[in-house]
Structure formats: C-alpha cells, structure tokens
XYZ file of C-alpha atoms in Angstrom:
395
model
C 108.489 125.109 114.893
C 105.856 127.536 113.641
C 105.791 128.311 109.952
C 103.601 131.319 109.285
C 100.613 130.964 106.959
C 101.192 131.917 103.344
C 99.543 131.474 99.995
C 99.436 127.848 98.846
C 99.093 126.820 95.234
C 96.182 124.420 94.721
C 98.462 122.124 92.716
C 100.460 121.358 95.862
C 97.472 119.962 97.757
C 97.726 116.140 97.827
C 93.964 115.461 97.585
C 91.043 116.464 95.394
C 90.286 119.837 96.958
C 87.068 120.423 95.010
C 85.662 117.067 96.093
C 86.662 117.521 99.735
C 85.183 121.033 99.772
C 81.939 119.688 98.313
C 81.718 116.915 100.899
C 82.381 119.434 103.682
C 79.643 121.709 102.352
C 77.174 118.822 102.217
C 78.062 117.877 105.802
C 77.786 121.465 107.064
C 81.472 121.674 108.016
C 83.612 124.830 107.781
C 86.882 123.426 109.148
C 88.146 119.859 109.382
C 89.820 118.898 112.652
C 91.228 115.492 111.671
C 92.927 113.467 114.418
C 92.970 109.808 113.289
C 96.161 108.401 111.845
C 94.428 107.276 108.655
C 92.708 110.589 107.928
C 95.722 112.727 108.791
C 97.781 110.447 106.561
C 95.296 110.927 103.733
C 95.151 114.696 104.105
C 98.950 114.898 104.236
C 99.355 112.934 101.014
C 100.445 109.622 102.520
C 102.700 110.794 105.339
C 102.693 108.958 108.675
C 105.264 109.484 111.428
C 107.184 106.233 111.832
C 108.020 106.772 115.525
C 104.395 106.176 116.509
C 103.632 103.473 113.944
C 103.376 100.722 116.577
C 101.886 102.625 119.544
C 100.643 106.074 120.476
C 101.491 106.248 124.176
C 104.423 108.319 125.404
C 105.018 109.663 128.911
C 101.700 110.496 130.573
C 99.836 111.035 127.325
C 99.794 109.997 123.677
C 100.627 111.136 120.173
C 97.852 113.218 118.616
C 98.495 114.375 115.025
C 96.059 117.074 113.888
C 95.335 118.359 110.400
C 93.248 121.549 110.231
C 91.765 122.283 106.836
C 89.375 125.147 106.135
C 86.903 124.627 103.308
C 88.123 126.637 100.340
C 91.098 127.946 102.294
C 94.139 125.698 101.831
C 96.416 128.683 102.525
C 95.155 128.571 106.133
C 95.704 124.828 106.642
C 97.900 123.573 109.471
C 99.551 120.406 110.665
C 100.225 119.908 114.377
C 102.576 117.077 115.246
C 105.233 115.743 117.545
C 108.397 117.747 118.188
C 110.521 115.159 116.380
C 108.556 115.710 113.169
C 110.525 118.883 112.528
C 113.195 116.656 111.015
C 110.617 115.006 108.770
C 109.621 118.460 107.515
C 113.222 119.423 106.804
C 113.656 116.363 104.598
C 110.205 116.283 102.983
C 108.237 119.484 103.700
C 104.563 119.170 104.573
C 102.210 120.962 102.199
C 100.357 122.804 104.959
C 101.525 126.456 105.181
C 101.466 126.298 108.977
C 103.337 123.617 110.896
C 103.587 123.195 114.657
C 106.057 120.354 115.274
C 106.067 120.971 119.002
C 103.854 118.499 120.877
C 104.358 115.617 123.268
C 100.749 114.931 124.268
C 97.078 115.533 123.623
C 96.620 118.802 125.484
C 99.501 120.731 123.941
C 98.384 119.538 120.500
C 94.763 120.527 121.123
C 95.810 123.884 122.514
C 97.884 124.695 119.426
C 94.954 123.690 117.236
C 92.655 126.045 119.145
C 95.159 128.889 118.819
C 95.368 128.318 115.082
C 91.586 128.360 114.682
C 91.404 131.584 116.662
C 94.185 133.110 114.549
C 92.376 132.403 111.271
C 89.065 133.658 112.648
C 87.310 130.316 112.988
C 86.672 130.170 116.733
C 82.905 130.180 116.089
C 82.971 127.900 113.040
C 81.320 124.559 112.350
C 84.235 122.266 113.138
C 84.277 118.679 111.921
C 85.831 116.352 114.498
C 86.396 112.589 114.739
C 84.703 111.563 118.021
C 86.166 108.060 117.949
C 89.690 109.453 117.547
C 89.622 112.551 119.757
C 90.720 111.908 123.374
C 88.352 113.187 126.040
C 90.885 115.591 127.560
C 91.512 117.191 124.162
C 87.769 117.384 123.466
C 87.134 119.048 126.826
C 89.854 121.619 126.151
C 88.445 122.419 122.711
C 84.885 122.676 123.975
C 85.923 125.052 126.772
C 88.259 127.190 124.625
C 85.821 127.509 121.706
C 82.397 127.897 123.359
C 80.835 129.439 120.247
C 82.017 126.711 117.872
C 79.687 123.953 116.704
C 81.415 120.568 116.844
C 80.123 118.242 114.136
C 80.827 114.522 113.700
C 82.874 114.399 110.492
C 83.331 110.610 110.459
C 80.953 109.973 107.570
C 82.278 112.868 105.531
C 85.849 111.643 105.917
C 84.820 108.090 104.993
C 83.237 109.417 101.814
C 86.408 111.390 101.139
C 88.499 108.200 101.133
C 85.988 106.008 99.260
C 87.222 106.858 95.755
C 90.862 105.910 95.419
C 93.407 107.792 93.356
C 95.595 105.906 90.886
C 98.474 106.171 93.359
C 96.328 104.653 96.114
C 95.205 101.835 93.829
C 98.827 101.040 93.062
C 99.672 100.823 96.760
C 96.677 98.555 97.363
C 97.734 96.386 94.419
C 101.283 96.084 95.709
C 100.057 95.306 99.238
C 97.819 92.543 97.893
C 100.573 91.093 95.717
C 103.043 91.050 98.601
C 100.566 89.361 100.943
C 99.594 86.769 98.324
C 103.222 85.937 97.530
C 103.987 85.653 101.231
C 101.044 83.329 101.938
C 101.880 81.040 99.014
C 105.528 80.857 100.061
C 104.494 80.063 103.630
C 102.133 77.273 102.583
C 104.835 75.744 100.371
C 107.281 75.889 103.302
C 105.015 74.352 105.965
C 105.058 70.586 106.387
C 103.690 67.846 108.599
C 103.916 68.730 112.322
C 104.610 72.410 111.651
C 102.643 74.307 114.299
C 100.272 77.216 113.803
C 102.600 79.460 115.790
C 105.520 78.551 113.517
C 103.462 79.106 110.364
C 102.347 82.546 111.520
C 105.908 83.525 112.385
C 107.087 82.324 108.973
C 104.393 84.445 107.303
C 105.458 87.493 109.310
C 109.015 87.060 108.049
C 107.891 86.496 104.460
C 105.820 89.680 104.465
C 108.514 91.735 106.182
C 111.228 90.520 103.799
C 109.080 91.575 100.849
C 108.634 95.100 102.184
C 105.158 94.764 103.684
C 104.261 95.639 107.259
C 102.785 92.503 108.884
C 99.656 93.129 110.933
C 97.962 89.791 111.588
C 97.443 86.214 110.467
C 94.265 84.236 111.150
C 95.069 80.554 110.648
C 93.201 77.255 110.855
C 94.376 73.674 110.506
C 92.338 70.520 110.028
C 88.717 70.420 111.190
C 89.164 73.269 113.670
C 87.532 76.655 113.119
C 89.800 78.329 115.690
C 91.991 80.917 113.943
C 94.221 81.901 116.883
C 97.888 80.945 117.212
C 98.564 77.691 119.070
C 100.757 74.592 119.166
C 98.323 72.665 116.956
C 100.317 70.908 114.225
C 99.456 70.341 110.567
C 98.729 66.705 109.655
C 98.578 64.764 106.387
C 95.361 65.308 104.460
C 94.353 68.354 106.492
C 93.438 71.747 105.137
C 95.048 75.029 106.084
C 93.378 78.406 105.704
C 95.655 81.427 105.922
C 94.051 84.873 106.162
C 96.475 87.741 106.522
C 96.386 91.496 106.726
C 99.465 93.575 106.108
C 100.087 96.961 104.603
C 102.272 98.750 102.115
C 102.813 102.442 102.899
C 99.688 102.311 105.051
C 97.384 100.641 102.497
C 95.917 97.281 103.406
C 96.371 93.917 101.778
C 93.789 91.475 103.189
C 93.371 88.089 101.518
C 92.763 84.440 102.311
C 94.156 81.379 100.535
C 93.885 77.625 101.103
C 96.489 74.933 101.567
C 96.386 71.168 101.920
C 98.999 68.704 103.104
C 98.960 66.138 100.321
C 96.511 66.008 97.423
C 93.017 67.476 97.825
C 90.354 64.782 97.636
C 87.087 65.116 95.715
C 85.222 66.540 98.688
C 87.778 69.304 99.210
C 87.766 70.145 95.510
C 83.984 70.369 95.652
C 83.967 72.594 98.748
C 86.371 75.101 97.239
C 84.373 75.059 94.002
C 81.261 76.059 95.982
C 83.194 78.954 97.519
C 84.460 80.002 94.112
C 80.946 79.988 92.646
C 79.775 82.499 95.250
C 82.870 84.656 94.739
C 82.335 84.704 90.982
C 78.668 85.596 91.458
C 79.725 88.644 93.464
C 82.414 89.616 90.950
C 79.920 89.407 88.080
C 77.988 92.344 89.539
C 80.981 94.538 90.336
C 80.894 97.510 87.986
C 80.531 101.251 88.322
C 76.834 102.053 88.446
C 75.669 98.774 90.001
C 73.920 99.223 93.340
C 76.073 97.827 96.128
C 73.087 95.947 97.517
C 72.427 94.283 94.165
C 75.926 92.803 94.174
C 75.395 91.489 97.682
C 71.927 90.094 96.871
C 73.161 88.227 93.793
C 76.002 86.548 95.667
C 73.656 85.633 98.510
C 71.148 84.129 96.065
C 73.844 81.867 94.617
C 74.921 80.902 98.124
C 71.334 80.157 99.162
C 71.063 77.597 96.343
C 74.358 75.964 97.301
C 74.481 72.612 99.075
C 76.864 74.151 101.647
C 74.614 77.137 102.397
C 73.735 76.037 105.945
C 77.347 76.446 107.128
C 78.671 79.072 104.706
C 78.865 82.857 105.002
C 79.316 85.583 102.409
C 80.628 89.051 103.214
C 81.906 92.081 101.287
C 83.263 95.401 102.533
C 85.252 98.417 101.420
C 88.951 98.727 102.237
C 91.879 101.055 101.776
C 93.797 102.766 104.575
C 91.789 100.651 107.023
C 90.287 97.183 106.655
C 86.635 98.240 106.796
C 85.792 101.553 105.182
C 83.431 102.964 102.568
C 81.626 101.563 100.698
C 79.744 99.958 103.616
C 77.637 97.274 101.919
C 76.215 95.105 104.733
C 74.770 95.918 108.141
C 76.378 94.404 111.254
C 77.847 91.526 109.293
C 79.956 90.908 111.306
C 81.475 94.330 112.062
C 79.044 96.749 113.690
C 78.124 99.429 111.183
C 75.220 100.269 108.901
C 75.266 99.175 105.262
C 74.801 102.765 104.140
C 76.103 102.144 100.616
C 73.776 99.231 99.801
C 71.332 101.584 98.064
C 74.081 103.576 96.320
C 75.852 102.750 93.062
C 79.384 101.460 93.136
C 81.817 104.028 91.757
C 84.976 103.703 89.743
C 88.094 103.243 91.917
C 86.232 101.993 94.978
C 88.011 98.953 96.417
C 86.202 95.928 97.827
C 87.150 92.869 99.833
C 84.948 89.901 98.872
C 84.979 86.780 101.038
C 83.129 83.474 101.240
C 83.698 81.119 104.176
C 82.674 77.483 104.620
C 82.682 76.285 108.230
C 82.524 72.584 107.439
C 81.841 70.402 110.504
C 84.446 67.807 109.489
C 86.799 69.266 106.892
C 87.265 72.615 108.599
C 87.569 76.217 107.460
C 87.485 76.700 103.675
C 87.663 80.320 102.541
C 88.654 82.674 99.759
C 89.036 86.409 100.295
C 89.859 88.608 97.322
C 90.457 92.309 96.685
C 88.896 94.008 93.657
C 88.919 97.564 92.367
C 85.772 98.808 90.616
C 86.136 99.943 87.017
C 83.706 101.427 84.479
C 83.248 98.033 82.828
C 83.781 95.624 85.737
C 86.672 95.114 88.107
C 90.385 94.484 88.475
C 91.523 91.883 91.006
C 94.681 92.378 93.044
C 96.786 89.383 94.126
C 94.719 86.978 91.999
C 96.996 83.943 92.342
C 96.836 80.778 94.422
C 93.054 80.683 94.533
C 92.937 76.886 94.257
C 94.393 74.257 96.570
C 98.040 75.020 97.360
C 100.202 72.111 98.487
C 102.306 72.127 101.603
C 105.829 70.735 101.653
C 106.049 66.954 101.421
C-alpha cells in the first residue's frame, strides 16, 4: 500500500508539532527517522501493532516500524510498517499522508524509507536516527544509499519530546498505576501461608490481565530474603512480602511497589516502613514545577542520611512514561546506566516521576515503597496512592 503525499492539516497531527520542530532545530535535525516501538507509537498518536507486541522476530528478520517526519513538513511524513498493517489503516487511518504497509523485515523497510527521503528531496539531509533501535543491516543500507546524508543521534531529542506528558498520556499513566495497585493489593489479600513466590506472581499476572492491564513483570521477596526472582520459596507467618510490578495500559507504564505481611506487623516492621515513608515524603515535598531535579534528590538523600536505617537503605527517582526509565533523568548510574542530565534542570509541569525507597534489612528483609507522581505547578499528583502501609495476607 502506498498512499501518495498530500496536504495535511496541522490539527490532525497527534503531537505538539511546534515543540517537536523546536527540539529538532536545537538538535540540528531536518528529518526524524524513528524506529523504536515507543517513539513510533508516540509519533503515531498511541498506535502500536498488536501482532508484534510480544516479539519482533519473524522469518529471517524482524519487524521494523519507521516514522519519517520532516521538520515543518507534516504533509511529507510517512509511516512504513508491516504488510498486515494495511488492515489497521482501513479501520483507523494513520495520520501520515504516506503509508507503506508492505514490509516483512528490516531491509525492505529501510529501503522504502530511503526511497521516501529521496522522493521528498531529503537524501542529503541531517537525519535523526535511533542508534540503539536501528539494526545494523538497515543502518548499512541507509548509509550506502544516502552517502550525502548526515546521520545524527536523535535519542536525546526524542527523550525530550516525550518528557512532558499530554493530558491523555497522564490519564493512561494514572489508569495503569491504579490497575497495578489494585492488582497488587488483591494478590496480597489472596496469598496465605505456604503460598509460593511462583504462585503469587502468577496470581498477580491474572489480576492485572483481568483488569485490562498488560502484565510485564513482578519482582517479589518473602521473609528475610532480598532475592526478587520467582521460586518455590513459601510465605510464612510473620514474614514480610514486597511486591514490585510493572504493567502497562495502552503502552503506558504502571510501576509501583507495596508491602504485605502475614499476620500483624510488629513494632519493628512499623518503624521500618515509617522510615521509608519519611524519605518518600521528603522527596514529594520538593516535587513542583520549577524545582531543580537535583534539589529534590538532594533533599530526600539528606533525610535518608539522617535515618537510622541509612546504612542499608537506598533512594532512587527516575522519569517514566512509555518506558520505565525516561526523561527526566535525575541520577547518574543509579542503578541504570545513564547520566543524570536533568539534575540541573527545573522540573516541568506534566513530567512523571517514579520515586522509590528500599530498605535491605539483614533480618526482616526487603521493605520498599515505589510511587508514581505527576508534576504540577503547585506540587504533584500521585497515581495509585493506596495500600502504602502494611497490607495483610489471607489468614
């Protein structure tokens, strides 16, 4: 399928064109050549082809969606996808004036992208690519076919593009968080003595799926162990349970952690969770548009440093949205390997943060809260803000 280019009304573009154009100009990019699932989904207004939701491989190659967007030229935009996506277009037309729903691998997709760039006169342009999401065979083809083009790493520009969420994105993130929280609380209430980690994780998967979320992972601990992988370890009376799950709603991530206990929490457990909560609240108190990201981190760390559990407790905060770690990047290599490039920048309205404090107690185990907050002009809004105390397992 090849729909010829035509004039596109700006109102039909599913992203803030002026902002994207400005970011492209600042990055020295004439044409975006987006190939990651999350960035193509963003540029297409939330669309993701369900056939390749679980894996990309097919035949001898893999699925490679491509969105081509020329700065200031939405009428020359194109989407290049799998042959089966023609049916998707018939039901819900893509906004891009040109569509090639014709590909089964990386090389045919890359070749169609090159042909489109040549057709719109951009074979010598500054082309923004995603090196981490562009297969080597496709890159080689592009480099050979467009020898006069300058290929620029657009990763940072695209991260900045996604950093400020729209109201529709915030609603999806809120729903994702609510569904994950409800699922975790239901799972804790269901689990009982001698229920294994494997069984608890499977129960959580079903709870999330039944609520309309797409389950991605569950990191679970029981008792004094800090091991969060699935196993046959069984929950015992008096032990803690930490349940940390990531799932998504229409591609947007819910990522939270809540605590359970089998029986009544004793004074020590109450105290440990109170220490975690104090650090969380210290971080929240600095979340507001205009606050430097690094100042929020520093304040939470100062409260943690004064805590009696500081020697075995960690604090971490990161941006999230379509992926679990995205702009704003607030901390360097802690633990994910990236630079904290937003530490010296002010938080902005509609950024979304994951804030987490983790106690690795040598005897009582893994005690953690992870919360999701959206930045507002006056502070923050928390998503999925229930069950933040000790939740009881089934008796």
